[in-house]
CSV table of N, CA and C in Angstrom, one decimal:
chain,number,residue,atom,x,y,z
A,1,MET,N,-1.1,11.1,3.7
A,1,MET,CA,-2.3,10.5,4.1
A,1,MET,C,-2.3,10.6,5.7
A,2,ALA,N,-3.5,10.7,6.2
A,2,ALA,CA,-3.7,10.8,7.6
A,2,ALA,C,-3.4,9.4,8.2
A,3,ALA,N,-2.9,9.4,9.5
A,3,ALA,CA,-2.7,8.1,10.1
A,3,ALA,C,-4.0,7.6,10.7
A,4,ARG,N,-4.2,6.3,10.7
A,4,ARG,CA,-5.4,5.7,11.2
A,4,ARG,C,-5.3,5.6,12.7
A,5,ARG,N,-6.5,5.5,13.3
A,5,ARG,CA,-6.5,5.3,14.8
A,5,ARG,C,-5.6,4.2,15.1
A,6,ASN,N,-5.2,4.1,16.4
A,6,ASN,CA,-4.2,3.1,16.8
A,6,ASN,C,-4.8,1.7,16.6
A,7,GLY,N,-4.2,0.9,15.8
A,7,GLY,CA,-4.5,-0.5,15.6
A,7,GLY,C,-5.7,-0.7,14.7
A,8,LEU,N,-5.9,-2.0,14.4
A,8,LEU,CA,-7.0,-2.5,13.6
A,8,LEU,C,-7.9,-3.4,14.5
A,9,ASP,N,-9.1,-3.6,14.1
A,9,ASP,CA,-9.9,-4.5,14.8
A,9,ASP,C,-9.8,-5.9,14.1
A,10,GLU,N,-10.4,-6.9,14.7
A,10,GLU,CA,-10.3,-8.3,14.2
A,10,GLU,C,-10.8,-8.4,12.8
A,11,LEU,N,-12.0,-7.8,12.4
A,11,LEU,CA,-12.5,-7.8,11.1
A,11,LEU,C,-11.5,-7.2,10.1
A,12,ASP,N,-11.0,-6.0,10.4
A,12,ASP,CA,-10.0,-5.4,9.6
A,12,ASP,C,-8.8,-6.3,9.3
A,13,ARG,N,-8.3,-7.0,10.3
A,13,ARG,CA,-7.2,-7.9,10.2
A,13,ARG,C,-7.6,-9.1,9.3
A,14,LYS,N,-8.8,-9.6,9.4
A,14,LYS,CA,-9.2,-10.7,8.6
A,14,LYS,C,-9.4,-10.3,7.2
A,15,VAL,N,-9.9,-9.1,6.9
A,15,VAL,CA,-10.0,-8.6,5.5
A,15,VAL,C,-8.6,-8.5,4.9
A,16,LEU,N,-7.7,-7.9,5.6
A,16,LEU,CA,-6.4,-7.7,5.1
A,16,LEU,C,-5.7,-9.0,4.8
A,17,GLN,N,-5.8,-10.0,5.7
A,17,GLN,CA,-5.2,-11.3,5.6
A,17,GLN,C,-5.8,-12.0,4.3
A,18,LEU,N,-7.1,-12.0,4.1
A,18,LEU,CA,-7.6,-12.6,2.9
A,18,LEU,C,-7.2,-11.9,1.6
A,19,ILE,N,-7.1,-10.6,1.7
A,19,ILE,CA,-6.6,-9.9,0.4
A,19,ILE,C,-5.2,-10.2,0.1
A,20,ARG,N,-4.4,-10.4,1.2
A,20,ARG,CA,-3.0,-10.7,0.9
A,20,ARG,C,-2.8,-12.2,0.5
A,21,GLU,N,-3.6,-13.1,1.1
A,21,GLU,CA,-3.5,-14.5,0.7
A,21,GLU,C,-4.2,-14.8,-0.6
A,22,ARG,N,-5.2,-14.1,-0.9
A,22,ARG,CA,-6.0,-14.3,-2.2
A,22,ARG,C,-6.3,-13.0,-2.9
A,23,PRO,N,-5.2,-12.4,-3.4
A,23,PRO,CA,-5.4,-11.0,-4.0
A,23,PRO,C,-6.4,-10.9,-5.1
A,24,ARG,N,-6.8,-12.0,-5.7
A,24,ARG,CA,-7.7,-11.9,-6.9
A,24,ARG,C,-9.2,-12.2,-6.5
A,25,THR,N,-9.4,-12.4,-5.2
A,25,THR,CA,-10.7,-12.7,-4.7
A,25,THR,C,-11.6,-11.5,-4.7
A,26,GLY,N,-12.8,-11.6,-5.1
A,26,GLY,CA,-13.7,-10.5,-5.2
A,26,GLY,C,-14.3,-10.2,-3.8
A,27,LEU,N,-14.9,-9.0,-3.7
A,27,LEU,CA,-15.5,-8.6,-2.4
A,27,LEU,C,-16.6,-9.5,-2.0
A,28,LEU,N,-17.4,-9.9,-2.9
A,28,LEU,CA,-18.5,-10.8,-2.6
A,28,LEU,C,-18.0,-12.1,-1.9
A,29,GLU,N,-17.0,-12.7,-2.5
A,29,GLU,CA,-16.4,-13.9,-2.0
A,29,GLU,C,-15.7,-13.6,-0.6
A,30,ILE,N,-15.1,-12.5,-0.4
A,30,ILE,CA,-14.5,-12.2,0.9
A,30,ILE,C,-15.6,-12.0,1.9
A,31,SER,N,-16.7,-11.4,1.6
A,31,SER,CA,-17.8,-11.2,2.5
A,31,SER,C,-18.4,-12.6,2.9
A,32,ARG,N,-18.5,-13.5,1.9
A,32,ARG,CA,-19.0,-14.8,2.2
A,32,ARG,C,-18.1,-15.6,3.1
A,33,LEU,N,-16.8,-15.5,2.8
A,33,LEU,CA,-15.8,-16.2,3.7
A,33,LEU,C,-15.8,-15.7,5.1
A,34,LEU,N,-16.0,-14.4,5.3
A,34,LEU,CA,-16.0,-13.8,6.6
A,34,LEU,C,-17.4,-13.8,7.3
A,35,GLY,N,-18.4,-14.1,6.5
A,35,GLY,CA,-19.7,-14.1,7.1
A,35,GLY,C,-20.3,-12.7,7.4
A,36,VAL,N,-19.9,-11.7,6.6
A,36,VAL,CA,-20.4,-10.3,6.8
A,36,VAL,C,-20.9,-9.8,5.4
A,37,ALA,N,-21.6,-8.7,5.4
A,37,ALA,CA,-22.2,-8.2,4.2
A,37,ALA,C,-21.1,-7.6,3.3
A,38,ARG,N,-21.4,-7.7,2.0
A,38,ARG,CA,-20.4,-7.1,1.0
A,38,ARG,C,-20.2,-5.7,1.3
A,39,GLY,N,-21.2,-4.9,1.6
A,39,GLY,CA,-21.1,-3.5,2.0
A,39,GLY,C,-20.2,-3.2,3.2
A,40,THR,N,-20.2,-4.2,4.1
A,40,THR,CA,-19.3,-4.0,5.3
A,40,THR,C,-17.8,-4.2,4.9
A,41,VAL,N,-17.5,-5.2,4.0
A,41,VAL,CA,-16.2,-5.3,3.5
A,41,VAL,C,-15.7,-4.1,2.7
A,42,GLN,N,-16.6,-3.6,1.8
A,42,GLN,CA,-16.3,-2.4,1.0
A,42,GLN,C,-16.0,-1.2,1.9
A,43,ALA,N,-16.9,-1.0,3.0
A,43,ALA,CA,-16.7,0.1,3.9
A,43,ALA,C,-15.4,0.0,4.6
A,44,ARG,N,-15.0,-1.2,5.1
A,44,ARG,CA,-13.8,-1.4,5.8
A,44,ARG,C,-12.6,-1.1,4.9
A,45,LEU,N,-12.6,-1.6,3.6
A,45,LEU,CA,-11.5,-1.3,2.7
A,45,LEU,C,-11.4,0.2,2.4
A,46,ASP,N,-12.6,0.8,2.2
A,46,ASP,CA,-12.6,2.3,1.9
A,46,ASP,C,-12.0,3.0,3.1
A,47,LYS,N,-12.3,2.7,4.3
A,47,LYS,CA,-11.8,3.3,5.5
A,47,LYS,C,-10.3,3.1,5.6
A,48,MET,N,-9.9,1.9,5.4
A,48,MET,CA,-8.4,1.6,5.5
A,48,MET,C,-7.6,2.4,4.4
A,49,VAL,N,-8.2,2.5,3.2
A,49,VAL,CA,-7.6,3.3,2.1
A,49,VAL,C,-7.5,4.8,2.5
A,50,ALA,N,-8.7,5.3,3.0
A,50,ALA,CA,-8.7,6.7,3.4
A,50,ALA,C,-7.8,7.0,4.6
A,51,ASP,N,-7.6,6.1,5.5
A,51,ASP,CA,-6.7,6.3,6.6
A,51,ASP,C,-5.2,6.0,6.3
A,52,GLY,N,-4.9,5.6,5.1
A,52,GLY,CA,-3.6,5.3,4.7
A,52,GLY,C,-3.0,4.0,5.1
A,53,VAL,N,-3.9,3.1,5.7
A,53,VAL,CA,-3.4,1.7,6.0
A,53,VAL,C,-3.1,0.9,4.8
A,54,ILE,N,-4.0,1.0,3.8
A,54,ILE,CA,-3.8,0.3,2.5
A,54,ILE,C,-3.3,1.4,1.6
A,55,THR,N,-2.1,1.1,1.0
A,55,THR,CA,-1.5,2.1,0.1
A,55,THR,C,-1.5,1.7,-1.3
A,56,ASP,N,-1.8,0.4,-1.6
A,56,ASP,CA,-1.7,0.0,-3.0
A,56,ASP,C,-2.4,-1.3,-3.2
A,57,PHE,N,-3.1,-1.4,-4.4
A,57,PHE,CA,-3.8,-2.6,-4.7
A,57,PHE,C,-3.1,-3.3,-5.9
A,58,GLY,N,-2.0,-2.7,-6.4
A,58,GLY,CA,-1.4,-3.2,-7.6
A,58,GLY,C,-0.6,-4.5,-7.4
A,59,PRO,N,-0.2,-5.2,-8.4
A,59,PRO,CA,0.6,-6.4,-8.3
A,59,PRO,C,2.0,-6.0,-7.8
A,60,THR,N,2.6,-6.9,-7.1
A,60,THR,CA,4.0,-6.8,-6.7
A,60,THR,C,4.9,-7.4,-7.8
A,61,LEU,N,5.8,-6.7,-8.4
A,61,LEU,CA,6.6,-7.2,-9.5
A,61,LEU,C,7.9,-7.7,-9.0
A,62,SER,N,8.4,-8.7,-9.7
A,62,SER,CA,9.7,-9.3,-9.3
A,62,SER,C,10.8,-8.8,-10.2
A,63,PRO,N,11.8,-8.1,-9.7
A,63,PRO,CA,12.9,-7.6,-10.5
A,63,PRO,C,13.6,-8.8,-11.2
A,64,ARG,N,13.8,-9.9,-10.5
A,64,ARG,CA,14.4,-11.1,-11.1
A,64,ARG,C,13.7,-11.6,-12.3
A,65,ALA,N,12.3,-11.7,-12.2
A,65,ALA,CA,11.5,-12.2,-13.3
A,65,ALA,C,11.6,-11.2,-14.5
A,66,LEU,N,11.8,-9.9,-14.2
A,66,LEU,CA,11.9,-8.9,-15.3
A,66,LEU,C,13.3,-8.8,-15.9
A,67,GLY,N,14.2,-9.7,-15.4
A,67,GLY,CA,15.6,-9.7,-16.0
A,67,GLY,C,16.6,-9.0,-15.2
A,68,TYR,N,16.3,-8.7,-13.9
A,68,TYR,CA,17.2,-7.9,-13.1
A,68,TYR,C,17.5,-8.7,-11.8
A,69,PRO,N,18.2,-9.8,-11.9
A,69,PRO,CA,18.4,-10.7,-10.8
A,69,PRO,C,19.3,-10.3,-9.6
A,70,VAL,N,20.2,-9.3,-9.9
A,70,VAL,CA,21.2,-8.8,-8.9
A,70,VAL,C,20.6,-7.6,-8.3
A,71,GLN,N,20.6,-7.6,-7.0
A,71,GLN,CA,20.2,-6.4,-6.2
A,71,GLN,C,21.4,-5.9,-5.3
A,72,ALA,N,21.4,-4.6,-5.0
A,72,ALA,CA,22.4,-4.1,-4.2
A,72,ALA,C,21.8,-2.9,-3.3
A,73,PHE,N,22.5,-2.7,-2.2
A,73,PHE,CA,22.1,-1.6,-1.4
A,73,PHE,C,23.3,-0.6,-1.4
A,74,THR,N,23.0,0.7,-1.8
A,74,THR,CA,24.0,1.7,-1.9
A,74,THR,C,23.7,2.8,-1.0
A,75,THR,N,24.6,3.2,-0.2
A,75,THR,CA,24.5,4.4,0.6
A,75,THR,C,25.2,5.6,0.0
A,76,LEU,N,24.5,6.7,-0.2
A,76,LEU,CA,25.1,7.9,-0.8
A,76,LEU,C,25.4,8.9,0.2
A,77,GLU,N,26.5,9.6,0.1
A,77,GLU,CA,26.8,10.8,0.8
A,77,GLU,C,26.5,11.9,-0.1
A,78,VAL,N,25.6,12.9,0.3
A,78,VAL,CA,25.2,13.9,-0.6
A,78,VAL,C,25.4,15.3,0.1
A,79,GLU,N,25.4,16.3,-0.7
A,79,GLU,CA,25.3,17.7,-0.2
A,79,GLU,C,23.9,18.0,0.1
A,80,HIS,N,23.6,18.3,1.3
A,80,HIS,CA,22.2,18.5,1.8
A,80,HIS,C,21.5,19.6,1.0
A,81,VAL,N,22.2,20.6,0.5
A,81,VAL,CA,21.5,21.7,-0.2
A,81,VAL,C,21.0,21.3,-1.5
A,82,SER,N,21.5,20.1,-2.0
A,82,SER,CA,21.0,19.6,-3.3
A,82,SER,C,20.1,18.5,-3.2
A,83,ARG,N,19.5,18.2,-2.1
A,83,ARG,CA,18.6,17.0,-1.9
A,83,ARG,C,17.5,16.9,-2.9
A,84,GLU,N,16.8,18.0,-3.2
A,84,GLU,CA,15.7,18.0,-4.1
A,84,GLU,C,16.1,17.6,-5.5
A,85,GLU,N,17.2,18.2,-6.0
A,85,GLU,CA,17.8,17.9,-7.3
A,85,GLU,C,18.3,16.5,-7.4
A,86,ILE,N,18.9,16.0,-6.3
A,86,ILE,CA,19.4,14.6,-6.2
A,86,ILE,C,18.2,13.7,-6.2
A,87,SER,N,17.2,14.0,-5.5
A,87,SER,CA,16.0,13.1,-5.5
A,87,SER,C,15.4,13.0,-6.9
A,88,ALA,N,15.3,14.1,-7.6
A,88,ALA,CA,14.7,14.0,-9.0
A,88,ALA,C,15.6,13.2,-9.9
A,89,ALA,N,16.9,13.4,-9.8
A,89,ALA,CA,17.9,12.6,-10.6
A,89,ALA,C,17.8,11.1,-10.3
A,90,LEU,N,17.7,10.8,-9.0
A,90,LEU,CA,17.6,9.4,-8.6
A,90,LEU,C,16.3,8.8,-9.2
A,91,GLU,N,15.2,9.5,-9.1
A,91,GLU,CA,14.0,9.0,-9.6
A,91,GLU,C,14.0,8.7,-11.1
A,92,ALA,N,14.9,9.3,-11.8
A,92,ALA,CA,15.0,9.1,-13.2
A,92,ALA,C,15.8,7.8,-13.6
A,93,ILE,N,16.3,7.2,-12.6
A,93,ILE,CA,17.1,5.9,-12.9
A,93,ILE,C,16.2,4.7,-12.7
A,94,PRO,N,15.8,4.0,-13.8
A,94,PRO,CA,14.8,3.0,-13.6
A,94,PRO,C,15.2,1.8,-12.7
A,95,GLU,N,16.5,1.6,-12.7
A,95,GLU,CA,17.0,0.4,-11.9
A,95,GLU,C,17.0,0.7,-10.4
A,96,LEU,N,16.8,2.0,-10.0
A,96,LEU,CA,16.7,2.4,-8.6
A,96,LEU,C,15.3,2.0,-8.1
A,97,LEU,N,15.2,1.0,-7.2
A,97,LEU,CA,13.9,0.5,-6.7
A,97,LEU,C,13.3,1.4,-5.6
A,98,GLU,N,14.2,1.9,-4.8
A,98,GLU,CA,13.7,2.8,-3.7
A,98,GLU,C,14.9,3.6,-3.1
A,99,ALA,N,14.6,4.7,-2.5
A,99,ALA,CA,15.6,5.5,-1.9
A,99,ALA,C,15.0,6.2,-0.7
A,100,HIS,N,15.8,6.3,0.4
A,100,HIS,CA,15.4,6.8,1.7
A,100,HIS,C,16.4,7.7,2.3
A,101,ILE,N,16.1,8.8,2.8
A,101,ILE,CA,17.0,9.7,3.6
A,101,ILE,C,17.1,9.0,4.9
A,102,VAL,N,18.3,8.8,5.4
A,102,VAL,CA,18.6,8.1,6.6
A,102,VAL,C,19.5,8.8,7.6
A,103,THR,N,19.5,8.4,8.8
A,103,THR,CA,20.5,8.9,9.8
A,103,THR,C,21.7,8.0,9.8
A,104,GLY,N,22.7,8.5,10.5
A,104,GLY,CA,23.9,7.7,10.6
A,104,GLY,C,24.9,7.9,9.5
A,105,PRO,N,25.8,7.0,9.2
A,105,PRO,CA,26.7,7.1,8.1
A,105,PRO,C,26.0,7.2,6.8
A,106,GLY,N,26.3,8.1,6.0
A,106,GLY,CA,25.6,8.3,4.7
A,106,GLY,C,24.4,9.1,4.8
A,107,ASP,N,23.8,9.5,3.7
A,107,ASP,CA,22.6,10.3,3.7
A,107,ASP,C,21.4,9.7,3.1
A,108,VAL,N,21.6,9.0,2.0
A,108,VAL,CA,20.5,8.4,1.2
A,108,VAL,C,20.8,6.9,1.0
A,109,TRP,N,19.9,6.1,1.4
A,109,TRP,CA,20.0,4.6,1.3
A,109,TRP,C,19.2,4.2,0.0
A,110,CYS,N,19.8,3.5,-0.9
A,110,CYS,CA,19.1,3.1,-2.1
A,110,CYS,C,19.2,1.6,-2.3
A,111,ARG,N,18.1,1.1,-2.9
A,111,ARG,CA,18.1,-0.3,-3.3
A,111,ARG,C,18.1,-0.3,-4.8
A,112,ILE,N,19.0,-1.0,-5.5
A,112,ILE,CA,19.1,-1.0,-6.9
A,112,ILE,C,19.1,-2.4,-7.5
A,113,ALA,N,18.6,-2.6,-8.7
A,113,ALA,CA,18.6,-3.9,-9.4
A,113,ALA,C,19.3,-3.8,-10.7
A,114,GLY,N,20.0,-4.9,-11.0
A,114,GLY,CA,20.7,-4.9,-12.3
A,114,GLY,C,20.7,-6.3,-12.9
A,115,ARG,N,21.1,-6.3,-14.2
A,115,ARG,CA,21.1,-7.6,-15.0
A,115,ARG,C,22.3,-8.5,-14.5
A,116,ASP,N,23.4,-7.8,-14.1
A,116,ASP,CA,24.6,-8.5,-13.6
A,116,ASP,C,25.4,-7.5,-12.8
A,117,HIS,N,26.6,-7.9,-12.3
A,117,HIS,CA,27.4,-7.1,-11.5
A,117,HIS,C,27.9,-5.8,-12.3
A,118,GLU,N,28.2,-6.0,-13.6
A,118,GLU,CA,28.6,-4.9,-14.4
A,118,GLU,C,27.5,-3.9,-14.5
A,119,HIS,N,26.3,-4.3,-14.7
A,119,HIS,CA,25.2,-3.4,-14.8
A,119,HIS,C,25.0,-2.7,-13.4
A,120,ILE,N,25.1,-3.4,-12.3
A,120,ILE,CA,25.1,-2.7,-11.0
A,120,ILE,C,26.1,-1.6,-11.0
A,121,GLN,N,27.3,-1.9,-11.5
A,121,GLN,CA,28.4,-0.8,-11.5
A,121,GLN,C,28.0,0.4,-12.3
A,122,GLN,N,27.4,0.1,-13.5
A,122,GLN,CA,26.9,1.2,-14.3
A,122,GLN,C,25.8,2.1,-13.6
A,123,VAL,N,25.0,1.4,-12.8
A,123,VAL,CA,23.9,2.2,-12.1
A,123,VAL,C,24.6,3.0,-11.0
A,124,ILE,N,25.6,2.4,-10.3
A,124,ILE,CA,26.3,3.2,-9.3
A,124,ILE,C,27.0,4.4,-9.9
A,125,ASP,N,27.7,4.1,-11.1
A,125,ASP,CA,28.4,5.2,-11.8
A,125,ASP,C,27.4,6.4,-12.1
A,126,ARG,N,26.2,6.0,-12.5
A,126,ARG,CA,25.2,7.0,-12.8
A,126,ARG,C,24.8,7.8,-11.6
A,127,THR,N,24.7,7.1,-10.4
A,127,THR,CA,24.4,7.9,-9.2
A,127,THR,C,25.5,8.8,-8.8
A,128,LEU,N,26.7,8.3,-9.0
A,128,LEU,CA,27.9,9.2,-8.6
A,128,LEU,C,28.1,10.4,-9.6
A,129,ALA,N,27.5,10.3,-10.8
A,129,ALA,CA,27.6,11.4,-11.7
A,129,ALA,C,26.5,12.5,-11.4
A,130,ILE,N,25.6,12.2,-10.5
A,130,ILE,CA,24.6,13.3,-10.1
A,130,ILE,C,25.3,14.4,-9.3
A,131,PRO,N,25.1,15.6,-9.8
A,131,PRO,CA,25.7,16.7,-9.0
A,131,PRO,C,25.2,16.7,-7.6
A,132,GLY,N,26.2,16.8,-6.6
A,132,GLY,CA,25.8,16.8,-5.2
A,132,GLY,C,26.0,15.5,-4.5
A,133,VAL,N,26.2,14.4,-5.3
A,133,VAL,CA,26.5,13.1,-4.7
A,133,VAL,C,28.0,13.1,-4.6
A,134,ARG,N,28.5,12.9,-3.3
A,134,ARG,CA,30.0,13.0,-3.1
A,134,ARG,C,30.6,11.6,-3.2
A,135,ARG,N,30.0,10.5,-2.7
A,135,ARG,CA,30.6,9.2,-2.7
A,135,ARG,C,29.5,8.2,-2.4
A,136,SER,N,29.8,6.9,-2.7
A,136,SER,CA,28.8,5.9,-2.4
A,136,SER,C,29.5,4.7,-1.7
A,137,SER,N,28.8,3.9,-1.1
A,137,SER,CA,29.2,2.6,-0.5
A,137,SER,C,28.2,1.6,-0.8
A,138,THR,N,28.6,0.5,-1.4
A,138,THR,CA,27.6,-0.5,-1.9
A,138,THR,C,27.9,-1.9,-1.4
A,139,VAL,N,26.8,-2.6,-1.1
A,139,VAL,CA,26.9,-4.0,-0.8
A,139,VAL,C,25.9,-4.8,-1.7
A,140,ILE,N,26.3,-6.0,-2.2
A,140,ILE,CA,25.5,-6.8,-3.1
A,140,ILE,C,24.6,-7.7,-2.2
A,141,MET,N,23.3,-7.8,-2.5
A,141,MET,CA,22.4,-8.6,-1.8
A,141,MET,C,22.6,-10.1,-2.3
A,142,LEU,N,22.9,-11.0,-1.3
A,142,LEU,CA,23.0,-12.4,-1.7
A,142,LEU,C,21.7,-13.2,-1.7
A,143,SER,N,20.9,-13.0,-0.6
A,143,SER,CA,19.6,-13.6,-0.5
A,143,SER,C,18.7,-12.8,0.4
A,144,THR,N,17.5,-13.1,0.4
A,144,THR,CA,16.5,-12.5,1.2
A,144,THR,C,16.1,-13.4,2.4
A,145,VAL,N,16.3,-13.0,3.6
A,145,VAL,CA,16.0,-13.8,4.7
A,145,VAL,C,14.5,-13.5,5.2
A,146,VAL,N,14.2,-12.2,5.2
A,146,VAL,CA,12.8,-11.8,5.5
A,146,VAL,C,12.4,-10.8,4.5
A,147,PRO,N,11.5,-11.1,3.6
A,147,PRO,CA,11.1,-10.1,2.6
A,147,PRO,C,10.3,-8.9,3.2
A,148,HIS,N,10.2,-7.8,2.5
A,148,HIS,CA,9.5,-6.7,2.9
A,148,HIS,C,8.1,-7.1,3.4
A,149,ARG,N,7.7,-6.7,4.6
A,149,ARG,CA,6.4,-7.1,5.1
A,149,ARG,C,5.8,-6.1,6.1
A,150,VAL,N,4.6,-6.0,6.1
A,150,VAL,CA,3.9,-5.1,7.1
A,150,VAL,C,2.8,-5.9,7.8
A,151,GLN,N,2.3,-7.0,7.3
A,151,GLN,CA,1.2,-7.7,7.9
A,151,GLN,C,1.4,-8.1,9.4
A,152,PRO,N,2.6,-8.4,9.8
A,152,PRO,CA,2.8,-8.7,11.3
A,152,PRO,C,2.4,-7.5,12.2
A,153,LEU,N,2.6,-6.3,11.7
A,153,LEU,CA,2.2,-5.1,12.4
A,153,LEU,C,0.7,-5.0,12.5
A,154,ALA,N,0.0,-5.3,11.4
A,154,ALA,CA,-1.4,-5.3,11.4
A,154,ALA,C,-2.0,-6.4,12.3
A,155,ASP,N,-1.3,-7.5,12.4
A,155,ASP,CA,-1.8,-8.6,13.2
A,155,ASP,C,-1.6,-8.4,14.7
A,156,ARG,N,-0.9,-7.4,15.1
A,156,ARG,CA,-0.7,-7.1,16.5
A,156,ARG,C,-1.9,-6.5,17.1
A,157,ASP,N,-2.2,-6.7,18.4
A,157,ASP,CA,-3.3,-6.1,19.1
A,157,ASP,C,-2.9,-4.8,19.6
């Protein structure tokens, strides 16, 4: 998606804040709370979606509530010629929550979820069985200090 112009205006920020705070609130109610027309709110949302600012309207799911309370971060060292195949194999692992190509030590950073430590080990073993993955380094997440967030960037002027 194309990048949006630099920054958001005050109305964009207020619309985003309301949607995050009250995700089930309808457009009519948002427009009433902000004192603008429903069509204005719809146009702002459509523009932010088109510009790639808003990437998802779906619910955020909790791995813990789904029965996967243990999370870990795994760094994989991979053969670069095999990245496409490795990416496809990683995507086929349901417990793999996200994966990113990174700089520095290691090549691919992954966040995985498991039912317990033994399950985490099984997921790591599956990643190590992928052709082109040389080795891994894993740390177990103990707690979250700051959850994934983007709203502070939207709130900046």
